[in-house]
CSV table of C-alpha atoms in Angstrom, one decimal:
chain,number,residue,atom,x,y,z
A,1,UNK,CA,3.7,-8.8,9.2
A,2,UNK,CA,6.0,-6.4,11.0
A,3,UNK,CA,4.3,-4.7,13.9
A,4,UNK,CA,6.5,-5.8,17.0
A,5,UNK,CA,9.7,-4.0,17.7
A,6,UNK,CA,10.8,-6.7,20.1
A,7,UNK,CA,9.9,-9.6,18.1
A,8,UNK,CA,12.5,-11.6,16.3
A,9,UNK,CA,11.8,-10.9,12.4
A,10,UNK,CA,12.9,-12.5,9.3
A,11,UNK,CA,12.0,-11.6,5.7
A,12,UNK,CA,14.5,-13.5,3.7
A,13,UNK,CA,12.0,-15.8,1.8
A,14,UNK,CA,8.4,-14.4,2.4
A,15,UNK,CA,6.8,-12.8,-0.9
A,16,UNK,CA,4.5,-10.6,1.1
A,17,UNK,CA,5.4,-8.0,3.8
A,18,UNK,CA,3.1,-5.8,5.8
A,19,UNK,CA,4.4,-3.0,8.1
A,20,UNK,CA,2.1,-1.8,10.8
A,21,UNK,CA,2.8,1.8,12.1
A,22,UNK,CA,6.5,1.4,12.4
A,23,UNK,CA,7.8,1.9,9.0
A,24,UNK,CA,11.0,4.0,9.9
A,25,UNK,CA,12.1,1.5,12.4
A,26,UNK,CA,11.4,-1.4,10.0
A,27,UNK,CA,13.5,0.4,7.3
A,28,UNK,CA,16.5,1.2,9.6
A,29,UNK,CA,16.9,-2.5,10.2
A,30,UNK,CA,17.5,-2.8,6.4
A,31,UNK,CA,15.4,-6.0,5.7
A,32,UNK,CA,16.2,-7.1,2.1
A,33,UNK,CA,14.1,-9.7,0.3
A,34,UNK,CA,14.7,-10.1,-3.3
A,35,UNK,CA,11.8,-12.3,-3.6
A,36,UNK,CA,9.3,-9.9,-2.4
A,37,UNK,CA,6.2,-9.3,-4.5
A,38,UNK,CA,4.1,-7.4,-2.1
A,39,UNK,CA,4.7,-4.5,0.3
A,40,UNK,CA,2.0,-2.9,2.3
A,41,UNK,CA,2.1,-0.3,5.0
A,42,UNK,CA,-0.9,0.1,7.3
A,43,UNK,CA,-1.3,2.9,10.1
A,44,UNK,CA,-1.5,6.5,10.8
A,45,UNK,CA,0.3,9.0,8.5
A,46,UNK,CA,4.1,8.8,9.2
A,47,UNK,CA,6.9,10.8,7.7
A,48,UNK,CA,9.7,9.0,6.1
A,49,UNK,CA,13.1,9.6,7.7
A,50,UNK,CA,16.2,8.9,5.5
A,51,UNK,CA,16.6,7.4,2.1
A,52,UNK,CA,16.6,3.8,3.2
A,53,UNK,CA,13.3,3.2,1.6
A,54,UNK,CA,14.5,4.4,-1.9
A,55,UNK,CA,17.9,2.7,-2.0
A,56,UNK,CA,16.7,-0.7,-0.6
A,57,UNK,CA,12.7,-1.4,-1.1
A,58,UNK,CA,12.1,0.3,-4.4
A,59,UNK,CA,14.7,-1.5,-6.3
A,60,UNK,CA,13.0,-4.7,-5.7
A,61,UNK,CA,12.3,-5.3,-9.5
A,62,UNK,CA,9.7,-8.2,-8.8
A,63,UNK,CA,7.3,-6.1,-6.7
A,64,UNK,CA,3.9,-6.5,-8.1
A,65,UNK,CA,1.9,-4.6,-5.2
A,66,UNK,CA,3.2,-1.6,-3.4
A,67,UNK,CA,0.8,0.1,-1.0
A,68,UNK,CA,2.1,3.2,0.8
A,69,UNK,CA,-1.0,4.8,2.0
A,70,UNK,CA,-0.5,7.2,4.7
A,71,UNK,CA,3.3,7.4,4.3
A,72,UNK,CA,4.5,11.1,3.8
A,73,UNK,CA,7.5,11.3,1.4
A,74,UNK,CA,10.3,14.1,2.0
A,75,UNK,CA,9.6,17.6,0.5
A,76,UNK,CA,11.3,18.7,-2.7
A,77,UNK,CA,10.9,22.3,-3.6
A,78,UNK,CA,8.3,22.6,-1.0
A,79,UNK,CA,6.2,19.6,-2.4
A,80,UNK,CA,6.0,16.2,-1.8
A,81,UNK,CA,6.7,13.8,-4.5
A,82,UNK,CA,7.1,10.1,-5.4
A,83,UNK,CA,10.6,8.8,-5.4
A,84,UNK,CA,11.9,8.4,-9.0
A,85,UNK,CA,12.9,4.7,-8.5
A,86,UNK,CA,9.0,3.9,-8.5
A,87,UNK,CA,9.3,4.5,-12.3
A,88,UNK,CA,11.7,1.4,-12.4
A,89,UNK,CA,9.2,-1.0,-10.9
A,90,UNK,CA,7.9,-2.2,-14.1
A,91,UNK,CA,6.0,-5.2,-12.9
A,92,UNK,CA,3.8,-3.3,-10.7
A,93,UNK,CA,0.1,-4.3,-10.9
A,94,UNK,CA,-1.1,-2.2,-7.9
A,95,UNK,CA,0.3,1.1,-6.7
A,96,UNK,CA,-1.6,2.5,-3.5
A,97,UNK,CA,-0.3,6.2,-2.7
A,98,UNK,CA,-3.5,7.3,-0.7
A,99,UNK,CA,-3.5,10.0,1.9
A,100,UNK,CA,0.2,10.7,1.0
A,101,UNK,CA,-0.3,14.6,0.8
A,102,UNK,CA,0.8,14.4,-2.9
A,103,UNK,CA,-0.5,17.2,-5.2
A,104,UNK,CA,1.3,15.7,-8.5
A,105,UNK,CA,2.1,12.7,-10.2
A,106,UNK,CA,5.5,12.5,-12.0
A,107,UNK,CA,5.8,11.6,-15.6
A,108,UNK,CA,7.5,8.4,-14.9
A,109,UNK,CA,4.1,6.9,-13.9
A,110,UNK,CA,3.8,6.1,-17.8
A,111,UNK,CA,6.7,3.6,-17.3
A,112,UNK,CA,4.3,1.3,-15.3
A,113,UNK,CA,2.9,-0.4,-18.3
A,114,UNK,CA,1.4,-3.4,-16.5
A,115,UNK,CA,-0.3,-1.3,-13.9
A,116,UNK,CA,-3.9,-2.3,-13.1
A,117,UNK,CA,-4.8,-0.1,-10.1
A,118,UNK,CA,-3.8,3.4,-9.4
A,119,UNK,CA,-5.0,4.7,-6.1
A,120,UNK,CA,-4.2,8.3,-5.2
A,121,UNK,CA,-7.4,9.0,-3.2
A,122,UNK,CA,-7.4,11.3,-0.1
A,123,UNK,CA,-4.7,13.7,-1.6
A,124,UNK,CA,-4.8,17.4,-2.8
A,125,UNK,CA,-6.1,18.0,-6.3
A,126,UNK,CA,-3.8,17.0,-9.1
A,127,UNK,CA,-4.0,19.8,-11.5
A,128,UNK,CA,-1.3,19.0,-13.9
A,129,UNK,CA,-2.0,16.8,-17.1
A,130,UNK,CA,-1.4,13.2,-16.4
A,131,UNK,CA,-0.5,11.0,-19.3
A,132,UNK,CA,-1.6,7.5,-18.9
A,133,UNK,CA,-1.7,6.3,-22.3
A,134,UNK,CA,0.8,3.8,-22.2
A,135,UNK,CA,-0.9,2.0,-19.3
A,136,UNK,CA,-3.3,-0.2,-21.4
A,137,UNK,CA,-3.9,-2.7,-18.6
A,138,UNK,CA,-5.6,0.0,-16.3
A,139,UNK,CA,-8.6,-1.1,-14.6
A,140,UNK,CA,-9.1,1.2,-11.5
A,141,UNK,CA,-7.9,4.8,-11.4
A,142,UNK,CA,-8.8,6.7,-8.2
A,143,UNK,CA,-7.7,10.2,-7.2
A,144,UNK,CA,-8.9,13.7,-7.8
A,145,UNK,CA,-7.8,14.8,-11.2
A,146,UNK,CA,-8.5,18.4,-12.0
A,147,UNK,CA,-6.3,18.8,-15.2
A,148,UNK,CA,-6.5,16.9,-18.4
A,149,UNK,CA,-6.3,13.0,-18.0
A,150,UNK,CA,-4.8,11.4,-21.0
A,151,UNK,CA,-6.1,7.8,-21.4
A,152,UNK,CA,-5.5,5.7,-24.3
A,153,UNK,CA,-7.3,2.4,-25.3
A,154,UNK,CA,-7.9,1.2,-21.8
A,155,UNK,CA,-10.8,-1.0,-22.7
A,156,UNK,CA,-10.5,-2.8,-19.3
A,157,UNK,CA,-11.1,0.4,-17.2
A,158,UNK,CA,-13.7,-0.2,-14.6
A,159,UNK,CA,-13.3,2.5,-12.1
A,160,UNK,CA,-12.7,6.2,-12.8
A,161,UNK,CA,-12.9,8.4,-9.6
A,162,UNK,CA,-13.0,11.3,-9.8
A,163,UNK,CA,-12.2,13.5,-12.6
A,164,UNK,CA,-13.1,17.2,-13.3
A,165,UNK,CA,-16.0,17.7,-16.0
A,166,UNK,CA,-13.3,19.7,-17.9
A,167,UNK,CA,-11.1,16.4,-18.1
A,168,UNK,CA,-14.1,14.3,-18.8
A,169,UNK,CA,-15.2,16.6,-21.9
A,170,UNK,CA,-11.8,15.8,-23.3
A,171,UNK,CA,-11.7,12.0,-23.2
A,172,UNK,CA,-12.8,9.7,-26.0
A,173,UNK,CA,-15.8,7.9,-24.3
A,174,UNK,CA,-15.9,5.3,-27.0
A,175,UNK,CA,-13.3,3.2,-25.3
A,176,UNK,CA,-15.0,3.1,-21.8
A,177,UNK,CA,-16.9,-0.1,-22.8
A,178,UNK,CA,-16.2,-1.8,-19.5
A,179,UNK,CA,-16.5,1.2,-17.2
A,180,UNK,CA,-18.6,0.5,-14.2
A,181,UNK,CA,-17.9,3.4,-11.6
A,182,UNK,CA,-17.6,7.0,-12.6
A,183,UNK,CA,-17.5,10.2,-10.4
A,184,UNK,CA,-17.2,13.7,-12.1
A,185,UNK,CA,-16.9,17.2,-10.2
A,186,UNK,CA,-16.5,20.8,-11.0
A,187,UNK,CA,-13.3,22.3,-10.2
A,188,UNK,CA,-12.6,26.0,-9.5
A,189,UNK,CA,-8.9,25.4,-10.6
A,190,UNK,CA,-9.9,25.0,-14.4
A,191,UNK,CA,-12.1,27.1,-16.8
A,192,UNK,CA,-15.4,25.2,-17.2
A,193,UNK,CA,-16.8,27.7,-19.9
A,194,UNK,CA,-18.0,25.6,-22.7
A,195,UNK,CA,-18.4,22.6,-20.6
A,196,UNK,CA,-22.0,21.4,-20.6
A,197,UNK,CA,-23.0,17.9,-19.6
A,198,UNK,CA,-26.4,16.0,-20.3
A,199,UNK,CA,-27.5,12.5,-20.2
A,200,UNK,CA,-26.0,11.8,-23.8
A,201,UNK,CA,-22.6,12.6,-22.3
A,202,UNK,CA,-22.6,9.3,-20.6
A,203,UNK,CA,-24.3,7.2,-23.2
A,204,UNK,CA,-21.1,5.3,-24.3
A,205,UNK,CA,-20.2,3.2,-21.2
A,206,UNK,CA,-23.0,0.6,-21.7
A,207,UNK,CA,-22.0,-1.2,-18.3
A,208,UNK,CA,-22.0,1.6,-16.1
A,209,UNK,CA,-23.4,0.6,-12.5
A,210,UNK,CA,-22.5,3.7,-10.3
A,211,UNK,CA,-22.4,7.3,-11.2
A,212,UNK,CA,-21.7,10.4,-9.2
A,213,UNK,CA,-22.1,13.8,-10.6
A,214,UNK,CA,-21.2,17.1,-8.7
A,215,UNK,CA,-21.3,19.6,-11.5
A,216,UNK,CA,-23.4,22.7,-11.9
A,217,UNK,CA,-24.0,22.6,-15.7
A,218,UNK,CA,-25.5,18.9,-15.6
A,219,UNK,CA,-29.0,18.6,-17.4
A,220,UNK,CA,-31.0,15.6,-16.4
A,221,UNK,CA,-32.2,15.3,-19.9
A,222,UNK,CA,-30.7,14.8,-23.3
A,223,UNK,CA,-30.2,17.1,-26.4
A,224,UNK,CA,-31.0,14.2,-28.8
A,225,UNK,CA,-34.8,13.4,-29.4
A,226,UNK,CA,-34.2,9.8,-28.6
A,227,UNK,CA,-34.5,9.0,-24.8
A,228,UNK,CA,-31.1,7.9,-23.4
A,229,UNK,CA,-31.5,4.6,-21.1
A,230,UNK,CA,-29.0,3.5,-18.5
A,231,UNK,CA,-29.9,-0.1,-18.3
A,232,UNK,CA,-27.1,-1.3,-15.9
A,233,UNK,CA,-27.1,1.7,-13.7
A,234,UNK,CA,-28.0,0.8,-10.1
A,235,UNK,CA,-26.5,3.7,-8.1
A,236,UNK,CA,-26.6,7.3,-8.9
A,237,UNK,CA,-25.8,10.5,-6.8
A,238,UNK,CA,-26.5,14.0,-8.2
A,239,UNK,CA,-25.1,17.2,-6.8
A,240,UNK,CA,-26.2,19.8,-9.6
A,241,UNK,CA,-28.5,22.4,-10.7
A,242,UNK,CA,-31.8,20.4,-11.1
A,243,UNK,CA,-35.0,22.1,-10.4
A,244,UNK,CA,-37.3,19.1,-11.0
A,245,UNK,CA,-36.7,15.6,-11.9
A,246,UNK,CA,-37.8,14.5,-15.4
A,247,UNK,CA,-41.3,12.6,-15.2
A,248,UNK,CA,-39.6,9.5,-17.3
A,249,UNK,CA,-37.1,8.8,-14.4
A,250,UNK,CA,-38.2,5.2,-14.6
A,251,UNK,CA,-37.6,5.0,-18.3
A,252,UNK,CA,-34.1,6.5,-18.0
A,253,UNK,CA,-33.0,4.5,-15.1
A,254,UNK,CA,-34.9,1.3,-15.1
A,255,UNK,CA,-32.5,-0.6,-12.9
A,256,UNK,CA,-31.8,2.1,-10.3
A,257,UNK,CA,-31.6,0.7,-6.7
A,258,UNK,CA,-29.9,3.7,-4.8
A,259,UNK,CA,-30.3,7.5,-5.4
A,260,UNK,CA,-28.8,10.4,-3.4
A,261,UNK,CA,-29.8,14.1,-4.5
A,262,UNK,CA,-27.6,16.6,-2.8
A,263,UNK,CA,-28.2,20.4,-2.6
A,264,UNK,CA,-30.9,20.5,-5.3
A,265,UNK,CA,-33.3,23.6,-5.2
A,266,UNK,CA,-36.5,21.9,-6.0
A,267,UNK,CA,-39.3,23.9,-7.5
A,268,UNK,CA,-41.9,21.2,-7.2
A,269,UNK,CA,-42.5,18.0,-5.3
A,270,UNK,CA,-39.8,15.3,-6.7
A,271,UNK,CA,-41.9,12.1,-5.4
A,272,UNK,CA,-44.4,11.7,-8.5
A,273,UNK,CA,-41.3,11.2,-10.7
A,274,UNK,CA,-39.0,9.1,-8.2
A,275,UNK,CA,-41.7,6.8,-6.8
A,276,UNK,CA,-42.1,5.2,-10.3
A,277,UNK,CA,-38.6,3.9,-10.0
A,278,UNK,CA,-39.8,0.2,-9.4
A,279,UNK,CA,-36.5,-1.3,-8.2
A,280,UNK,CA,-35.2,1.7,-5.9
A,281,UNK,CA,-34.4,0.6,-2.3
A,282,UNK,CA,-32.5,3.6,-0.9
A,283,UNK,CA,-33.6,7.3,-1.5
A,284,UNK,CA,-31.7,10.1,0.2
A,285,UNK,CA,-32.5,13.9,-0.1
A,286,UNK,CA,-29.4,15.6,1.6
A,287,UNK,CA,-29.3,19.5,2.1
A,288,UNK,CA,-32.0,20.0,-0.5
A,289,UNK,CA,-34.5,23.0,-0.4
A,290,UNK,CA,-38.1,22.8,-1.3
A,291,UNK,CA,-40.5,25.5,-0.6
A,292,UNK,CA,-43.8,23.7,-0.6
A,293,UNK,CA,-45.8,22.6,2.7
A,294,UNK,CA,-45.6,18.9,1.9
A,295,UNK,CA,-44.4,16.0,-0.2
A,296,UNK,CA,-46.8,13.4,-1.2
A,297,UNK,CA,-46.2,9.8,-2.0
A,298,UNK,CA,-49.1,7.7,-3.6
A,299,UNK,CA,-50.0,4.2,-2.1
A,300,UNK,CA,-48.6,2.5,-5.1
A,301,UNK,CA,-45.2,4.4,-5.0
A,302,UNK,CA,-41.8,2.9,-4.3
A,303,UNK,CA,-42.7,-0.7,-4.2
A,304,UNK,CA,-39.2,-1.9,-3.1
A,305,UNK,CA,-38.2,1.2,-0.7
A,306,UNK,CA,-36.3,0.2,2.4
A,307,UNK,CA,-34.7,3.6,3.3
A,308,UNK,CA,-36.0,7.0,3.0
A,309,UNK,CA,-33.6,9.7,4.2
A,310,UNK,CA,-34.6,13.5,4.3
A,311,UNK,CA,-31.9,15.9,5.7
């Protein structure tokens, strides 16, 4: 761990290095450790100065974990971009580039064939097409992906947050057999016309446990006659144009433990449908509108509810 500028520091043999706050000072001292497997930066956002980082640390071919969250890379053509040498770190399993002010991902990301986690959260919307088809070991993809996201046979994918409804509509949902955490949003940067989501849009991931939908076109029903059931779903967040929850909520979501409803314009009281959710522990209605004078909950409703939040 490097966080004391006056301490004697040696990194000749350690395999994991952490830099707290002082990345430019650390780089200026030109530590070089060919055995390094993990490099992590912690602290407030900091601009990189010079090219020492690219010429020394990103040429460590044995790196498995690279977390640069909060590091701001130099601008090229008025945009911040990742150094190209990252594409040569073919053994990376984890790449953390959260809060780095990036608005695009370069094509060389597809070189990281063994990558399991890509964390690009906290950045601007990534609008161009991202090709991850070569990354068949991916388990967690986190960012704000507006453009088309090309994903191949990534049967191990467990987390996909967050992608536009346009991008989700283009994907082959058959491969997401192990998906557990999914977030979808509407974006003004792409044409949403023709994109309509209903419950059947999420019937393929059989192990889904957390679902967040921030979309205007979603219908809390299914086009098919057969009722779609989410047996494994325990956490659901909805911000969409729903006027009333379906009366068979307990049949659709039998395992639901946490439900958050955001900005819904309710035409009738939602409690008769929601109180039948036998496993529900947390219920939040945030920035919802409701014109009636009261909401009623029966004495038998919400058998497990621990928290009720109305905001």
